[in-house]
Short mmCIF file of C-alpha atoms in Angstrom, two decimals:
data_model
loop_
_atom_site.label_atom_id
_atom_site.label_comp_id
_atom_site.label_asym_id
_atom_site.label_seq_id
_atom_site.Cartn_x
_atom_site.Cartn_y
_atom_site.Cartn_z
CA MET E 1355 82.40 21.22 165.51
CA THR E 1356 82.35 17.50 167.16
CA GLU E 1357 84.74 15.88 169.60
CA GLN E 1358 86.44 14.02 167.00
CA GLU E 1359 86.74 16.96 164.62
CA LYS E 1360 88.33 18.91 167.40
CA ALA E 1361 90.84 16.45 167.99
CA LEU E 1362 91.78 16.29 164.11
CA ILE E 1363 92.71 19.31 163.70
CA ALA E 1364 94.61 19.43 167.23
CA ALA E 1365 96.40 16.21 165.28
CA TRP E 1366 96.74 17.72 162.38
CA SER E 1367 98.38 21.23 163.97
CA ASP E 1368 100.92 19.38 166.43
CA HIS E 1369 103.81 17.18 164.51
CA SER E 1370 105.96 16.82 167.67
CA ARG E 1371 109.19 14.83 167.03
CA MET E 1372 108.93 13.76 170.49
CA TRP E 1373 106.53 10.79 171.40
CA LYS E 1374 106.94 8.70 174.72
CA ASP E 1375 110.50 7.90 175.29
CA ASN E 1376 111.99 7.88 171.81
CA LYS E 1377 114.90 9.88 170.12
CA TRP E 1378 114.03 8.65 166.28
CA VAL E 1379 110.63 7.60 165.44
CA TYR E 1380 107.56 9.62 166.39
CA PRO E 1381 104.03 9.49 165.03
CA VAL E 1382 101.91 12.35 163.06
CA ILE E 1383 98.62 12.09 161.91
CA SER E 1384 99.19 14.11 158.26
CA ARG E 1385 96.58 15.73 156.16
CA ARG E 1386 99.28 15.16 153.29
CA ALA E 1387 99.55 11.79 153.83
CA GLY E 1388 96.09 11.37 154.43
CA GLY E 1389 96.34 9.11 157.77
CA LEU E 1390 99.38 7.99 160.20
CA SER E 1391 102.44 8.61 159.05
CA ILE E 1392 105.03 7.36 161.23
CA GLY E 1393 107.74 10.03 160.92
CA VAL E 1394 111.92 8.64 161.74
CA ASN E 1395 114.10 11.99 162.85
CA LEU E 1396 117.79 11.04 161.86
CA ASN E 1397 118.34 14.92 163.30
CA PRO E 1398 117.80 15.25 166.20
CA ASP E 1399 120.65 17.76 166.38
CA HIS E 1400 118.77 20.27 163.87
CA LYS E 1401 121.65 19.38 161.23
CA CYS E 1402 120.88 20.50 157.53
CA SER E 1403 122.17 21.46 154.49
CA PHE E 1404 118.94 24.19 154.10
CA ALA E 1405 118.61 27.06 156.76
CA CYS E 1406 115.00 27.82 155.88
CA ALA E 1407 113.33 31.39 157.08
CA TYR E 1408 109.79 29.65 157.66
CA CYS E 1409 111.66 26.32 159.36
CA GLN E 1410 109.45 25.09 162.38
CA SER E 1411 111.89 22.86 164.01
CA GLY E 1412 113.79 25.76 165.00
CA PRO E 1413 117.61 27.17 164.81
CA GLN E 1414 120.87 24.48 164.10
CA GLU E 1415 122.50 25.93 166.09
CA GLY E 1416 123.16 25.41 169.34
CA HIS E 1417 122.36 21.78 169.21
CA PRO E 1418 125.17 19.29 170.59
CA SER E 1419 125.71 16.65 167.60
CA VAL E 1420 123.86 13.53 167.79
CA PRO E 1421 125.91 10.48 166.10
CA VAL E 1422 122.40 8.20 164.49
CA ASN E 1423 121.57 4.69 166.43
CA VAL E 1424 120.94 2.50 163.39
CA ASP E 1425 119.62 -0.14 165.76
CA GLU E 1426 118.01 1.82 168.58
CA VAL E 1427 116.04 3.49 164.95
CA GLU E 1428 115.31 0.01 163.93
CA LYS E 1429 114.35 -0.74 167.20
CA GLU E 1430 111.67 2.34 167.26
CA LEU E 1431 110.55 1.67 164.70
CA ARG E 1432 109.36 -2.31 164.97
CA GLN E 1433 108.14 -1.32 168.58
CA PHE E 1434 106.40 1.09 167.30
CA VAL E 1435 104.80 -0.74 163.77
CA LEU E 1436 103.88 -3.45 166.41
CA PHE E 1437 102.33 -0.82 168.88
CA TYR E 1438 99.95 0.13 166.16
CA GLU E 1439 99.58 -3.64 164.52
CA SER E 1440 98.25 -4.31 168.12
CA GLY E 1441 95.91 -1.69 168.44
CA GLU E 1442 96.50 0.13 171.15
CA PHE E 1443 98.16 3.38 169.37
CA ALA E 1444 94.10 3.94 168.44
CA LYS E 1445 92.91 3.89 171.94
CA CYS E 1446 96.14 5.97 173.43
CA ASP E 1447 96.46 9.09 174.40
CA PHE E 1448 95.85 12.32 171.96
CA PHE E 1449 95.33 10.32 168.87
CA GLY E 1450 93.01 8.25 171.04
CA LYS E 1451 90.25 10.91 170.37
CA VAL E 1452 90.38 11.21 166.39
CA ALA E 1453 88.33 8.76 164.26
CA ASP E 1454 89.83 5.73 163.46
CA ASP E 1455 89.41 6.15 159.77
CA LYS E 1456 91.85 9.02 159.98
CA LYS E 1457 94.77 7.66 161.84
CA ILE E 1458 95.55 4.08 159.30
CA ILE E 1459 99.39 3.88 158.96
CA LYS E 1460 99.91 5.35 155.57
CA ASP E 1461 103.64 5.68 155.37
CA LEU E 1462 107.22 5.23 157.49
CA CYS E 1463 108.25 8.44 156.39
CA LEU E 1464 112.23 10.14 156.81
CA SER E 1465 111.62 13.43 157.91
CA GLY E 1466 112.52 15.59 161.07
CA ASP E 1467 114.42 18.60 161.91
CA GLY E 1468 116.55 18.08 159.55
CA GLU E 1469 117.73 16.72 156.08
CA SER E 1470 118.18 13.12 156.48
CA THR E 1471 119.94 12.72 153.18
CA ILE E 1472 123.14 14.00 155.00
CA VAL E 1473 123.75 11.49 157.73
CA LYS E 1474 126.45 8.87 156.72
CA GLU E 1475 123.99 5.94 157.59
CA PHE E 1476 121.23 7.05 155.75
CA ALA E 1477 121.58 4.05 153.31
CA GLU E 1478 121.22 1.74 156.30
CA VAL E 1479 118.84 3.21 158.01
CA CYS E 1480 116.83 3.29 154.66
CA ARG E 1481 118.14 -0.76 154.44
CA ARG E 1482 116.29 -1.43 157.65
CA MET E 1483 112.98 0.49 157.01
CA ARG E 1484 112.72 -1.86 153.55
CA ALA E 1485 112.81 -5.06 155.99
CA ILE E 1486 110.75 -3.33 158.20
CA GLN E 1487 107.89 -3.24 155.24
CA GLN E 1488 108.61 -6.32 154.17
CA GLU E 1489 107.89 -8.08 156.73
CA TYR E 1490 104.66 -5.95 157.74
CA GLN E 1491 102.99 -6.65 153.96
CA ALA E 1492 104.22 -10.83 154.79
CA ARG E 1493 101.83 -10.76 158.13
CA HIS E 1494 99.09 -8.64 156.10
CA VAL E 1495 98.73 -9.96 152.51
CA GLY E 1496 95.17 -10.60 151.45
CA SER E 1497 94.11 -8.06 154.41
CA THR E 1498 90.77 -6.92 154.39
CA ASP E 1499 90.87 -5.01 158.05
CA PRO E 1500 90.80 -1.05 156.86
CA LEU E 1501 92.81 -0.45 160.56
CA ASN E 1502 95.44 -2.84 159.15
CA PRO E 1503 95.91 -2.06 155.67
CA ALA E 1504 98.56 -4.71 153.49
CA SER E 1505 100.85 -2.11 152.94
CA PHE E 1506 102.09 1.62 153.68
CA LYS E 1507 104.27 3.41 151.77
CA LEU E 1508 107.63 3.94 152.83
CA ARG E 1509 108.85 8.13 151.74
CA LEU E 1510 111.45 10.37 152.00
CA ILE E 1511 110.98 14.14 152.67
CA THR E 1512 114.29 15.98 151.53
CA ASN E 1513 115.24 19.76 149.39
CA ALA E 1514 116.66 18.21 147.00
CA SER E 1515 120.32 19.33 148.26
CA GLN E 1516 122.08 15.52 148.17
CA LEU E 1517 119.59 13.67 145.29
CA GLY E 1518 122.52 13.69 142.82
CA ARG E 1519 125.12 11.83 144.79
CA ASP E 1520 125.47 8.03 143.55
CA SER E 1521 125.41 6.88 147.43
CA VAL E 1522 121.83 9.04 148.32
CA GLU E 1523 120.35 6.93 145.01
CA ASP E 1524 121.80 3.31 145.34
CA ALA E 1525 120.10 3.77 149.17
CA LEU E 1526 116.64 5.72 147.62
CA SER E 1527 116.49 2.36 144.72
CA ILE E 1528 115.83 0.10 147.90
CA LEU E 1529 113.81 2.73 150.06
CA LEU E 1530 111.16 3.10 147.40
CA GLU E 1531 111.31 -0.43 145.36
CA ASN E 1532 108.12 -0.78 146.71
CA ASP E 1533 105.61 1.90 145.12
CA GLY E 1534 107.21 4.25 147.69
CA GLU E 1535 107.91 8.46 146.60
CA ILE E 1536 110.55 10.87 146.93
CA TRP E 1537 108.23 14.23 148.05
CA ALA E 1538 111.22 17.11 147.71
CA LYS E 1539 110.81 20.32 148.70
CA LEU E 1540 110.85 23.52 145.60
CA ASP E 1541 110.09 26.75 147.03
CA ALA E 1542 111.08 29.30 144.47
CA GLY E 1543 111.41 30.02 140.87
CA THR E 1544 114.92 32.55 141.01
CA GLU E 1545 118.14 32.26 142.75
CA GLU E 1546 117.56 35.03 144.28
CA TRP E 1547 114.62 34.16 145.79
CA TYR E 1548 115.84 30.58 146.78
CA LYS E 1549 118.25 33.05 148.93
CA LYS E 1550 115.84 34.95 150.70
CA VAL E 1551 113.78 31.46 151.59
CA ASN E 1552 116.04 28.33 151.94
CA ARG E 1553 119.86 29.70 152.61
CA SER E 1554 121.98 27.22 151.50
CA ALA E 1555 124.91 26.91 150.19
CA VAL E 1556 123.65 24.36 147.08
CA LYS E 1557 123.20 26.05 144.57
CA PHE E 1558 119.49 26.68 143.02
CA ASP E 1559 120.49 25.44 140.17
CA THR E 1560 121.67 21.79 141.81
CA ILE E 1561 118.66 21.28 143.55
CA LEU E 1562 116.56 21.88 139.90
CA SER E 1563 119.67 18.54 138.70
CA ASN E 1564 119.23 16.65 141.53
CA LEU E 1565 115.24 16.67 141.09
CA GLU E 1566 115.77 16.41 136.92
CA LYS E 1567 117.84 13.48 137.64
CA ALA E 1568 116.28 12.12 140.61
CA ILE E 1569 112.10 11.81 139.04
CA LYS E 1570 113.74 9.67 136.08
CA CYS E 1571 113.90 6.83 138.76
CA HIS E 1572 111.35 7.37 141.10
CA PRO E 1573 107.83 9.30 141.99
CA ILE E 1574 107.83 12.23 142.86
CA CYS E 1575 105.84 14.42 144.69
CA ILE E 1576 106.87 18.07 144.81
CA GLN E 1577 106.07 20.10 148.42
CA THR E 1578 106.05 24.18 148.05
CA MET E 1579 106.17 26.51 150.51
CA LEU E 1580 104.60 30.18 149.87
CA CYS E 1581 104.87 32.74 152.55
CA SER E 1582 105.82 36.45 153.11
CA ILE E 1583 109.49 37.35 153.72
CA LYS E 1584 109.75 40.23 155.60
CA GLY E 1585 106.85 41.75 153.82
CA GLU E 1586 107.88 40.27 150.58
CA VAL E 1587 105.63 38.06 148.78
CA PRO E 1588 106.69 35.93 145.44
CA SER E 1589 106.54 38.72 142.53
CA ASP E 1590 104.63 37.63 139.43
CA ALA E 1591 107.85 37.09 137.85
CA GLU E 1592 109.10 34.55 141.05
CA ILE E 1593 105.42 32.48 140.41
CA LYS E 1594 106.44 32.56 136.63
CA SER E 1595 110.22 31.40 137.11
CA TYR E 1596 108.38 28.63 139.62
CA LEU E 1597 106.81 27.47 136.70
CA GLN E 1598 109.18 27.13 134.24
CA ASN E 1599 110.91 24.93 136.98
CA LEU E 1600 107.89 22.91 137.16
CA THR E 1601 107.98 22.25 133.64
CA ARG E 1602 111.62 20.80 133.48
CA ILE E 1603 110.42 18.60 136.36
CA TYR E 1604 107.74 17.80 134.98
CA ASN E 1605 109.16 17.29 131.31
CA ALA E 1606 112.20 15.10 132.77
CA CYS E 1607 109.57 12.26 133.28
CA PRO E 1608 105.85 12.94 133.32
CA GLU E 1609 104.72 9.41 135.01
CA HIS E 1610 106.75 10.02 137.95
CA PHE E 1611 105.64 13.26 139.25
CA VAL E 1612 102.38 12.44 141.86
CA GLU E 1613 101.50 16.06 142.60
CA VAL E 1614 102.22 19.26 144.11
CA GLN E 1615 101.56 20.00 147.45
CA LEU E 1616 101.37 24.37 148.26
CA TYR E 1617 101.47 25.33 151.97
CA THR E 1618 102.29 28.09 153.80
CA VAL E 1619 102.81 28.90 157.49
CA ILE E 1620 100.77 27.59 160.07
CA ARG E 1621 103.13 27.25 163.10
CA GLN E 1622 105.68 29.42 164.75
CA THR E 1623 108.71 29.71 162.22
CA ALA E 1624 112.43 29.87 163.54
CA THR E 1625 112.79 33.55 161.41
CA PRO E 1626 110.61 36.36 162.60
CA ASP E 1627 108.50 38.09 159.92
CA VAL E 1628 107.64 35.11 158.07
CA LEU E 1629 104.33 35.17 157.87
CA PRO E 1630 101.33 33.13 155.88
CA LEU E 1631 99.67 34.42 152.23
CA GLU E 1632 95.90 34.41 151.83
CA LYS E 1633 94.22 31.52 150.58
CA GLU E 1634 92.82 33.62 147.70
CA PHE E 1635 97.09 33.60 146.44
CA MET E 1636 97.43 29.99 147.21
CA GLU E 1637 94.81 29.20 144.50
CA THR E 1638 95.72 31.52 142.00
CA VAL E 1639 99.25 29.62 141.89
CA ALA E 1640 97.37 26.52 141.99
CA LYS E 1641 95.04 27.63 139.29
CA LYS E 1642 98.33 28.39 137.38
CA ILE E 1643 99.76 25.41 137.30
CA THR E 1644 97.08 23.15 136.11
CA SER E 1645 96.80 25.68 133.39
CA LYS E 1646 100.14 24.97 132.48
CA LEU E 1647 100.74 21.44 133.90
CA PRO E 1648 98.77 18.35 133.17
CA VAL E 1649 98.99 17.91 137.12
CA LYS E 1650 97.19 17.51 140.52
CA VAL E 1651 97.64 20.85 143.38
CA ARG E 1652 96.39 19.99 146.83
CA ILE E 1653 97.06 23.66 148.95
CA PHE E 1654 97.68 22.80 152.63
#
């Protein structure tokens, strides 16, 4: 294995929310995004509407409330985008050894230690992210430099618990108006498994209804965690119900259904006895999806 390959694997495995003196903005080399994803963490206090058994951010308890300072979020984002454009990011510690084509900017992504859409400043952050994207595009219009592409996407990674709210939809209409995407969690087929894996007070059918509503307006990628919880794995009946849910979402707007991302546990989880599933299990689920729906499925 080459040094670049070792560096890439290390970067894929380390999605730390901490970078230099930043509080809100952090870089990751993302397999799913296909390069550099600039993360925006609006929940350093770990506030979330889910309490997933497999959460790798740690428990919500024990963290003091952290008000979101929108000006600071914007400042850190602007500073990092300029740092990237200068070429200095490509040379910095840890990321410097990763091959250049693996650290090309792909998106600004609302993701972090909790659920971004529950933060009252969510809409204003969306507006400022869109402004930063527009300004970047103006600077690089017609660019042929592979390290400074003409544009990047704006994305929201979400558990879909708030997608039914009008205020959230209004904000997303701004954030996603230029080829943006929602990457939404769907980890279950039944209420029973949903309660075990996501452990939320939000009803499971609300999640499904929110996804149906959102996909009619925006491109959506479905992200699904498959894991073992205290020795229990998703049953055949559970997977069958999951496929029915996917079909329900797909049928709501096929042209906005981007793909399914299947993944399992790769880092330490907040809850003991949550373990990864075998590659064969993941591949079997992927085949069941593609035999039922004409969609792209990727396994991570």
